[in-house]
Short mmCIF file of C-alpha atoms in Angstrom, two decimals:
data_model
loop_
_atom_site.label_atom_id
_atom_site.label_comp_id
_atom_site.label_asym_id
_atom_site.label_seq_id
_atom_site.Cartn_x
_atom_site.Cartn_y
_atom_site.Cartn_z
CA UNK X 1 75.80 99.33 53.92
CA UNK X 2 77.81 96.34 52.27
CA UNK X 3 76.22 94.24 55.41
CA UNK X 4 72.73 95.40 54.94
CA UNK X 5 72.98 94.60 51.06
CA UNK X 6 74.54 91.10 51.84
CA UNK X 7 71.16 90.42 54.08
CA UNK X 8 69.15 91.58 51.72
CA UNK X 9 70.21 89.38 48.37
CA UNK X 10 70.10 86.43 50.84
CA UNK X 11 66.62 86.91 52.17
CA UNK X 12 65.34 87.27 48.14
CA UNK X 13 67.28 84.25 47.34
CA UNK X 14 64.94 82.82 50.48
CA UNK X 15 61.88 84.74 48.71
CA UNK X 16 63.11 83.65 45.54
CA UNK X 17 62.80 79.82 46.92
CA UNK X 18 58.95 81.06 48.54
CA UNK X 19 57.73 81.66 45.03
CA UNK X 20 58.91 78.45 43.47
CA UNK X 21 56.96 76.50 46.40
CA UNK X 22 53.77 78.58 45.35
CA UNK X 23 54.09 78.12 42.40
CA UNK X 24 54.92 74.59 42.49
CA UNK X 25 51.66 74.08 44.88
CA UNK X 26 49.49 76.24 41.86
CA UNK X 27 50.79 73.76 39.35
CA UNK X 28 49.54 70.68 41.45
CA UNK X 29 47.49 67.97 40.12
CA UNK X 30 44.16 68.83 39.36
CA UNK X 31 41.70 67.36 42.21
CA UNK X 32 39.79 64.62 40.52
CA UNK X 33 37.27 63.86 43.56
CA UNK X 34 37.16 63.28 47.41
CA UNK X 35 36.80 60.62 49.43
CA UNK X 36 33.15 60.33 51.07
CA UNK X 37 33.45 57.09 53.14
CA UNK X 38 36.20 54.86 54.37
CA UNK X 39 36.07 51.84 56.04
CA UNK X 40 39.64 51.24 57.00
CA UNK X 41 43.18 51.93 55.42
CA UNK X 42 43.64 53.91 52.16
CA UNK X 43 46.99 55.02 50.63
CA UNK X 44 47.62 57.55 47.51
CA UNK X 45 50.72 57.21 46.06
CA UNK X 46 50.98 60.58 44.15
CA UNK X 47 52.25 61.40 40.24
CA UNK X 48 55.59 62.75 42.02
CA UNK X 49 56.41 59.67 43.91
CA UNK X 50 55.24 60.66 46.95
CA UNK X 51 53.11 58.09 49.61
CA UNK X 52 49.95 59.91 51.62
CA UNK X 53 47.35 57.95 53.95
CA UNK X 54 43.94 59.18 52.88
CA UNK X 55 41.74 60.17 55.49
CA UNK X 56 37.84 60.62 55.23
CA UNK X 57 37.53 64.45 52.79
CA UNK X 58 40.70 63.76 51.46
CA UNK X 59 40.96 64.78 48.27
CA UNK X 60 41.89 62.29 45.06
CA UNK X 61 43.95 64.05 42.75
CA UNK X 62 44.61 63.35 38.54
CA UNK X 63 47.33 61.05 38.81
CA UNK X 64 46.90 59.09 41.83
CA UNK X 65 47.36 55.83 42.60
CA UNK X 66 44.90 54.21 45.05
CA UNK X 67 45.35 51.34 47.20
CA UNK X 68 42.94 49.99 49.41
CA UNK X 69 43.83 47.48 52.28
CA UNK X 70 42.28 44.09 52.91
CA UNK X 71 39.75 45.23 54.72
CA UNK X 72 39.12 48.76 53.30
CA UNK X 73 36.12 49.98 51.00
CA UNK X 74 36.64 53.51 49.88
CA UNK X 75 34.28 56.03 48.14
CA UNK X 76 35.36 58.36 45.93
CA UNK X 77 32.51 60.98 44.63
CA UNK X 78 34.20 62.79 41.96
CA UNK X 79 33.79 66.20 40.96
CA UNK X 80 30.76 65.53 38.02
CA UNK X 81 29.04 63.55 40.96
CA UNK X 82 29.93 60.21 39.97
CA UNK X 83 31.29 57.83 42.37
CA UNK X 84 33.30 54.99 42.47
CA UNK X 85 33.44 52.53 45.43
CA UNK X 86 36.79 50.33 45.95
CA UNK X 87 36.75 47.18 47.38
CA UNK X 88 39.26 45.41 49.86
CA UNK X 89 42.60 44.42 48.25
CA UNK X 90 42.37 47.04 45.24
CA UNK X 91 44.91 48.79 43.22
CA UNK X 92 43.34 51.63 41.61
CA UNK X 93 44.64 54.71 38.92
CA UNK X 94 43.08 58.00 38.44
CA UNK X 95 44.93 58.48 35.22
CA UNK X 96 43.14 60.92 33.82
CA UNK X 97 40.00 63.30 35.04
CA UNK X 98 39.24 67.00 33.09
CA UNK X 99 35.94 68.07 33.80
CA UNK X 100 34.24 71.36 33.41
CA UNK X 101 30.24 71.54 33.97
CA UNK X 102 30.64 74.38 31.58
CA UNK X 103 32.96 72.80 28.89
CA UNK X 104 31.89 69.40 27.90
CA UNK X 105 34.10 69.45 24.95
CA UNK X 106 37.25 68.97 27.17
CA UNK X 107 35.80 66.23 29.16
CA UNK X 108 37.94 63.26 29.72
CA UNK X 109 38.15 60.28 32.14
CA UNK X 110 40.17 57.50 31.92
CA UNK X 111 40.68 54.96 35.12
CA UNK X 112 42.94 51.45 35.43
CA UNK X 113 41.47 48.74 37.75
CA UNK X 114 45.59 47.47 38.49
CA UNK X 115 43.72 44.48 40.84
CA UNK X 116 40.44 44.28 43.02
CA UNK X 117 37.11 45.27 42.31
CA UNK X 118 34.98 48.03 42.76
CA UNK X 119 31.83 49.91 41.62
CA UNK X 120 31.35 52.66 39.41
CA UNK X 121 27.88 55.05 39.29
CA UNK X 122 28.41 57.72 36.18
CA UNK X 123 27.82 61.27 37.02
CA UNK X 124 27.24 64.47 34.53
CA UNK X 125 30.85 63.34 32.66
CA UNK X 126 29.25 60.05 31.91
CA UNK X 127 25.95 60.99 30.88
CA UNK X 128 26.87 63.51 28.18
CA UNK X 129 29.91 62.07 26.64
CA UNK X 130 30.09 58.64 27.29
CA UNK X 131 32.58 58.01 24.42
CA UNK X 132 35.09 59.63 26.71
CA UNK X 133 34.75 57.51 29.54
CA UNK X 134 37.23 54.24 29.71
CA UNK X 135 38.29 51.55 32.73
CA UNK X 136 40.97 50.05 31.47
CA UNK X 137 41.86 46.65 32.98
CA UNK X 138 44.57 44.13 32.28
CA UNK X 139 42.10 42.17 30.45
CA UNK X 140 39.82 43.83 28.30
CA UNK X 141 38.26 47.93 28.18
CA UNK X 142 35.47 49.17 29.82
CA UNK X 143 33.39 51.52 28.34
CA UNK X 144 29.99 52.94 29.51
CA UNK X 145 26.41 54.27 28.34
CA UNK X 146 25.14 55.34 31.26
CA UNK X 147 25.39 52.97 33.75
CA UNK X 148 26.09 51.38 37.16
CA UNK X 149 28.15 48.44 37.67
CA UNK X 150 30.28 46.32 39.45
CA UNK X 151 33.77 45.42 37.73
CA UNK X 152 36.14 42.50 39.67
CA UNK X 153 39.30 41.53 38.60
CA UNK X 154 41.55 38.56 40.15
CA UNK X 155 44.62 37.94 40.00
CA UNK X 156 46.26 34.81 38.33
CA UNK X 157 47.82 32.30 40.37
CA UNK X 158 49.10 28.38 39.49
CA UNK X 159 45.56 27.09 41.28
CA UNK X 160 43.48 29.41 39.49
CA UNK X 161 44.99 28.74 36.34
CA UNK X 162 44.75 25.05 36.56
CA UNK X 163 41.30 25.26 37.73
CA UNK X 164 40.32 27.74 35.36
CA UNK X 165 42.25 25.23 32.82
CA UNK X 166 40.38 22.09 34.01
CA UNK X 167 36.79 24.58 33.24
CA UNK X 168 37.70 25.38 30.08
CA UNK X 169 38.49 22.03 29.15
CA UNK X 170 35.41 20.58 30.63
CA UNK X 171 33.10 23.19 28.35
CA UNK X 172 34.96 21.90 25.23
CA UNK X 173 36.50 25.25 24.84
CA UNK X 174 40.23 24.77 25.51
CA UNK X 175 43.09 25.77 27.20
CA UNK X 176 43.31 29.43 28.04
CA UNK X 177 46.05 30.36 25.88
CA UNK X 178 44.36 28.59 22.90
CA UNK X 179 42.31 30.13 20.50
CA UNK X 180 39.55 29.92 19.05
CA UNK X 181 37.35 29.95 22.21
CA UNK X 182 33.85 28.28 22.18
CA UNK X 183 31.63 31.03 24.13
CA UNK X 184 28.59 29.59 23.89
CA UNK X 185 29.56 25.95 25.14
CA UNK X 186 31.64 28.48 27.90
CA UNK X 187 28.49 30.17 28.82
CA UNK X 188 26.47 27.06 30.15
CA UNK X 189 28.44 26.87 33.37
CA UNK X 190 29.80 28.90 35.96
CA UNK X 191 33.55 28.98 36.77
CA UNK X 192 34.65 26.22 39.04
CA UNK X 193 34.12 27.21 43.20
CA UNK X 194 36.57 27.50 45.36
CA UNK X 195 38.03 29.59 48.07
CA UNK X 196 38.29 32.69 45.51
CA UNK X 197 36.91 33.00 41.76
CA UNK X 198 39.16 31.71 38.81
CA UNK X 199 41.33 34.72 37.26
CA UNK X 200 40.06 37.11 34.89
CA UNK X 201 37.68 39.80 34.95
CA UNK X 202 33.98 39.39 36.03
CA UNK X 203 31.28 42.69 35.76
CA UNK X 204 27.93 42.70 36.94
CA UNK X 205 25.47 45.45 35.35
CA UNK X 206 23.30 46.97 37.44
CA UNK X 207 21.84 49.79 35.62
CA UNK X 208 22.09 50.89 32.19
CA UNK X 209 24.62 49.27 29.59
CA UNK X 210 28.94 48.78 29.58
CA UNK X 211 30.84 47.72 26.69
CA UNK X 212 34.08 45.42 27.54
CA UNK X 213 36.48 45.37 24.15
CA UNK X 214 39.86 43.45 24.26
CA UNK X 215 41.99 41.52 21.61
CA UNK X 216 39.72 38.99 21.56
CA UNK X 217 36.62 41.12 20.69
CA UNK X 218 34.02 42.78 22.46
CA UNK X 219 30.37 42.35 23.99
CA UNK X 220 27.63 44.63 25.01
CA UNK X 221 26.21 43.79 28.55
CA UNK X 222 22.86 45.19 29.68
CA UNK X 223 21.32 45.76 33.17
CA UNK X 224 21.09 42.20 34.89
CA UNK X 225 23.72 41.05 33.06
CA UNK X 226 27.24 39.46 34.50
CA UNK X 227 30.46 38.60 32.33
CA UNK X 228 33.45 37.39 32.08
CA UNK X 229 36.74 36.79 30.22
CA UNK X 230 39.50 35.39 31.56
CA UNK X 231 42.49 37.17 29.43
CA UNK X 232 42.84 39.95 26.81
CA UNK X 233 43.37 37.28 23.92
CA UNK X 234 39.79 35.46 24.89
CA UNK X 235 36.41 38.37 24.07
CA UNK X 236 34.01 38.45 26.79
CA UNK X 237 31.05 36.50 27.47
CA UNK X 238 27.57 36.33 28.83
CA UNK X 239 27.34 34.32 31.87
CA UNK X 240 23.54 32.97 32.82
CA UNK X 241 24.56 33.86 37.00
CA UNK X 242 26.06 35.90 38.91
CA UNK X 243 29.86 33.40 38.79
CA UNK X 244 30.73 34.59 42.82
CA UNK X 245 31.25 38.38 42.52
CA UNK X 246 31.31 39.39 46.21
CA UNK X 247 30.59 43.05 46.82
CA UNK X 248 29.11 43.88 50.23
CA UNK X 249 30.41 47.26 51.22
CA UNK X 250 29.13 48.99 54.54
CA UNK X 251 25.08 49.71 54.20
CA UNK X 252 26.22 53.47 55.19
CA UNK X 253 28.08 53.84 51.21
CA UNK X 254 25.27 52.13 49.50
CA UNK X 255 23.07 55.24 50.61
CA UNK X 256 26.02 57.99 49.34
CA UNK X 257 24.42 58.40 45.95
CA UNK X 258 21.21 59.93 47.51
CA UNK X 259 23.51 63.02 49.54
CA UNK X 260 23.59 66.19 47.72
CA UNK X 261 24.78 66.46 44.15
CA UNK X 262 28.51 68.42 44.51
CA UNK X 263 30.34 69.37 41.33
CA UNK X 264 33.54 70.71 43.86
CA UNK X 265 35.25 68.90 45.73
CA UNK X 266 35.28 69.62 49.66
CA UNK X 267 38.67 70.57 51.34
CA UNK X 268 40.06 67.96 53.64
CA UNK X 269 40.40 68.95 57.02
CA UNK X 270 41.85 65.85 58.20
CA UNK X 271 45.08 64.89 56.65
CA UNK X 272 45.64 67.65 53.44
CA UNK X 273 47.40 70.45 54.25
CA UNK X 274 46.87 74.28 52.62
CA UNK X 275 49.02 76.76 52.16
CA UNK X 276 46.82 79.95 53.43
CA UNK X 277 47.99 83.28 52.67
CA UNK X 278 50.69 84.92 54.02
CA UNK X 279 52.21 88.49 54.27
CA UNK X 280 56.00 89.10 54.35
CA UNK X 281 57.29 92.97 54.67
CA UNK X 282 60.81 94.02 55.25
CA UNK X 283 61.20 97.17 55.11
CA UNK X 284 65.14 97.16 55.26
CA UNK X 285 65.08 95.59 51.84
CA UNK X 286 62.02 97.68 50.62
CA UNK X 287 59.70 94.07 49.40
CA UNK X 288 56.55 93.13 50.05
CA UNK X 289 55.58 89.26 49.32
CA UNK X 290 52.33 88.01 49.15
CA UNK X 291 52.09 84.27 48.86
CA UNK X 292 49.51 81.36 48.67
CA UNK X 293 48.35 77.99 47.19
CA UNK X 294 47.52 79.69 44.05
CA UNK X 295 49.08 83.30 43.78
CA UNK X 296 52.41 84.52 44.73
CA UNK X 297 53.17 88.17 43.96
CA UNK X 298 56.88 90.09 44.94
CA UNK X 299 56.79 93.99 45.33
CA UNK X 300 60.15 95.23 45.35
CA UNK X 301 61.03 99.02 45.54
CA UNK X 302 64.72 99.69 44.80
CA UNK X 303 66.17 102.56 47.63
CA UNK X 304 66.28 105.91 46.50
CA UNK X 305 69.90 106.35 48.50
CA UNK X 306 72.39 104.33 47.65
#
């Protein structure tokens, strides 16, 4: 008897453990969106810590950090059925993404473009509380009013600086840690070429109207529009021409918008695992366990002999 009860504590410390996995899996992140087309290499690095290669119906959880390869564009349709399409080289946070189709009081999304580019079509979220949408990059806040557009950021480096320097100087507007900036005399030419764009953050409007704020100010871009500014001290400008934003994803993710509207997300069957449901009875010990992604429940009957 003393054997049987010495099995039986250690197999509910091991049921014990069971439960604490479900219900660590039930208190997961929420899923945010999926991905709907991949070009090449995409990694998640979770809220936990945790690295995962993304596969095509992967999902994109609250939390995640995105990073696509150099020669990976990802689309992400997320669960109000907007979309946002990362371009090679990106760094990309889903910090935050509540949605409800019947709660639009707790709506919330907030995104952080870390480096790269992508672009962004709003979905329901968007469209019926646009105060609570916000891409936040290291130089200036992105807010929307129903839009599409096409956000690039790049990276500083000693060349770019000097170049973007030697630009600023040129439109009598000064150095780029200097202030007051001249936007106007800024706004007559485009930054200087080269083999990649001078740093700072560049948005094209396609559709609709975004609203970039930062230190320096903020300015109210319309569909046709491009802008720029080159750090969060300097406010953004009106540029007369597209300055060299280079988005040319695979024709196949351009025509993603038009496939049916999903407010779920799709389960991947690629790389994701699930937890299914499971059924654990020993009679010995008089328990029954149930157990899943999202419910674990212990029946335990105590022996009538002892």
């Amino acid at each position: 008897m003393n054997q049987l009860r010495k099995k039986c504590t250690a197999t509910k410390a091991l049921l014990f453990g069971l439960l604490m996995l479900a219900a660590s899996l039930s208190w997961a992140a929420q899923v945010a969106g999926t991905i709907v087309n991949l070009s090449g290499p995409l990694m998640a690095k979770k809220a936990n810590g945790s690295v995962k290669v993304l596969a095509l119906k992967s999902e994109v959880e609250q939390g995640d950090t995105l990073v696509a390869e150099k020669s990976t564009y990802a689309q992400i349709r997320f669960i109000d059925n907007s979309e946002m399409t990362l371009k090679p080289n990106t760094t990309f946070v889903v910090e935050k993404f509540d949605f409800d189709a019947g709660k639009p009081e707790g709506d919330s999304a907030s995104f952080n473009l870390v480096k790269g580019g992508l672009r962004s079509v709003t979905g329901l979220l968007g469209k019926r509380n646009k105060e609570k949408f916000a891409l936040k990059t290291p130089t200036a806040t992105i807010g929307i009013r129903g839009t599409t557009f096409i956000v690039d950021y790049v990276e500083s480096d000693e060349q770019a600086v000097a170049a973007l320097n030697a630009w600023l100087m040129a439109s009598t507007a000064g150095p780029v840690d200097q202030m007051p900036v001249q936007p106007l005399l800024l706004a007559q030419t485009a930054p200087p070429k080269g083999p990649s764009l001078a740093p700072g953050l560049y948005v094209q409007v396609i559709d609709g109207l975004i609203n970039l704020t930062n230190k320096g100010g903020a300015q109210l871009f319309s569909a046709g529009q491009f802008g720029f500014t080159p750090n969060v001290n300097v406010p953004p400008i009106v540029v007369p021409k597209n300055p060299g934003i280079q988005f040319t994803p695979p024709p196949v993710f351009n025509n993603a918008s038009s496939g049916p509207t999903r407010t779920t997300s799709a389960k991947s069957n690629t790389v994701d695992c699930e937890v299914r449901l499971f059924l654990i009875i020993l009679p010995k010990c008089n328990i029954i366990l149930t157990i899943n992604a999202k419910h674990a429940t212990l029946i335990r009957q105590y022996p009538a002999a002892r």
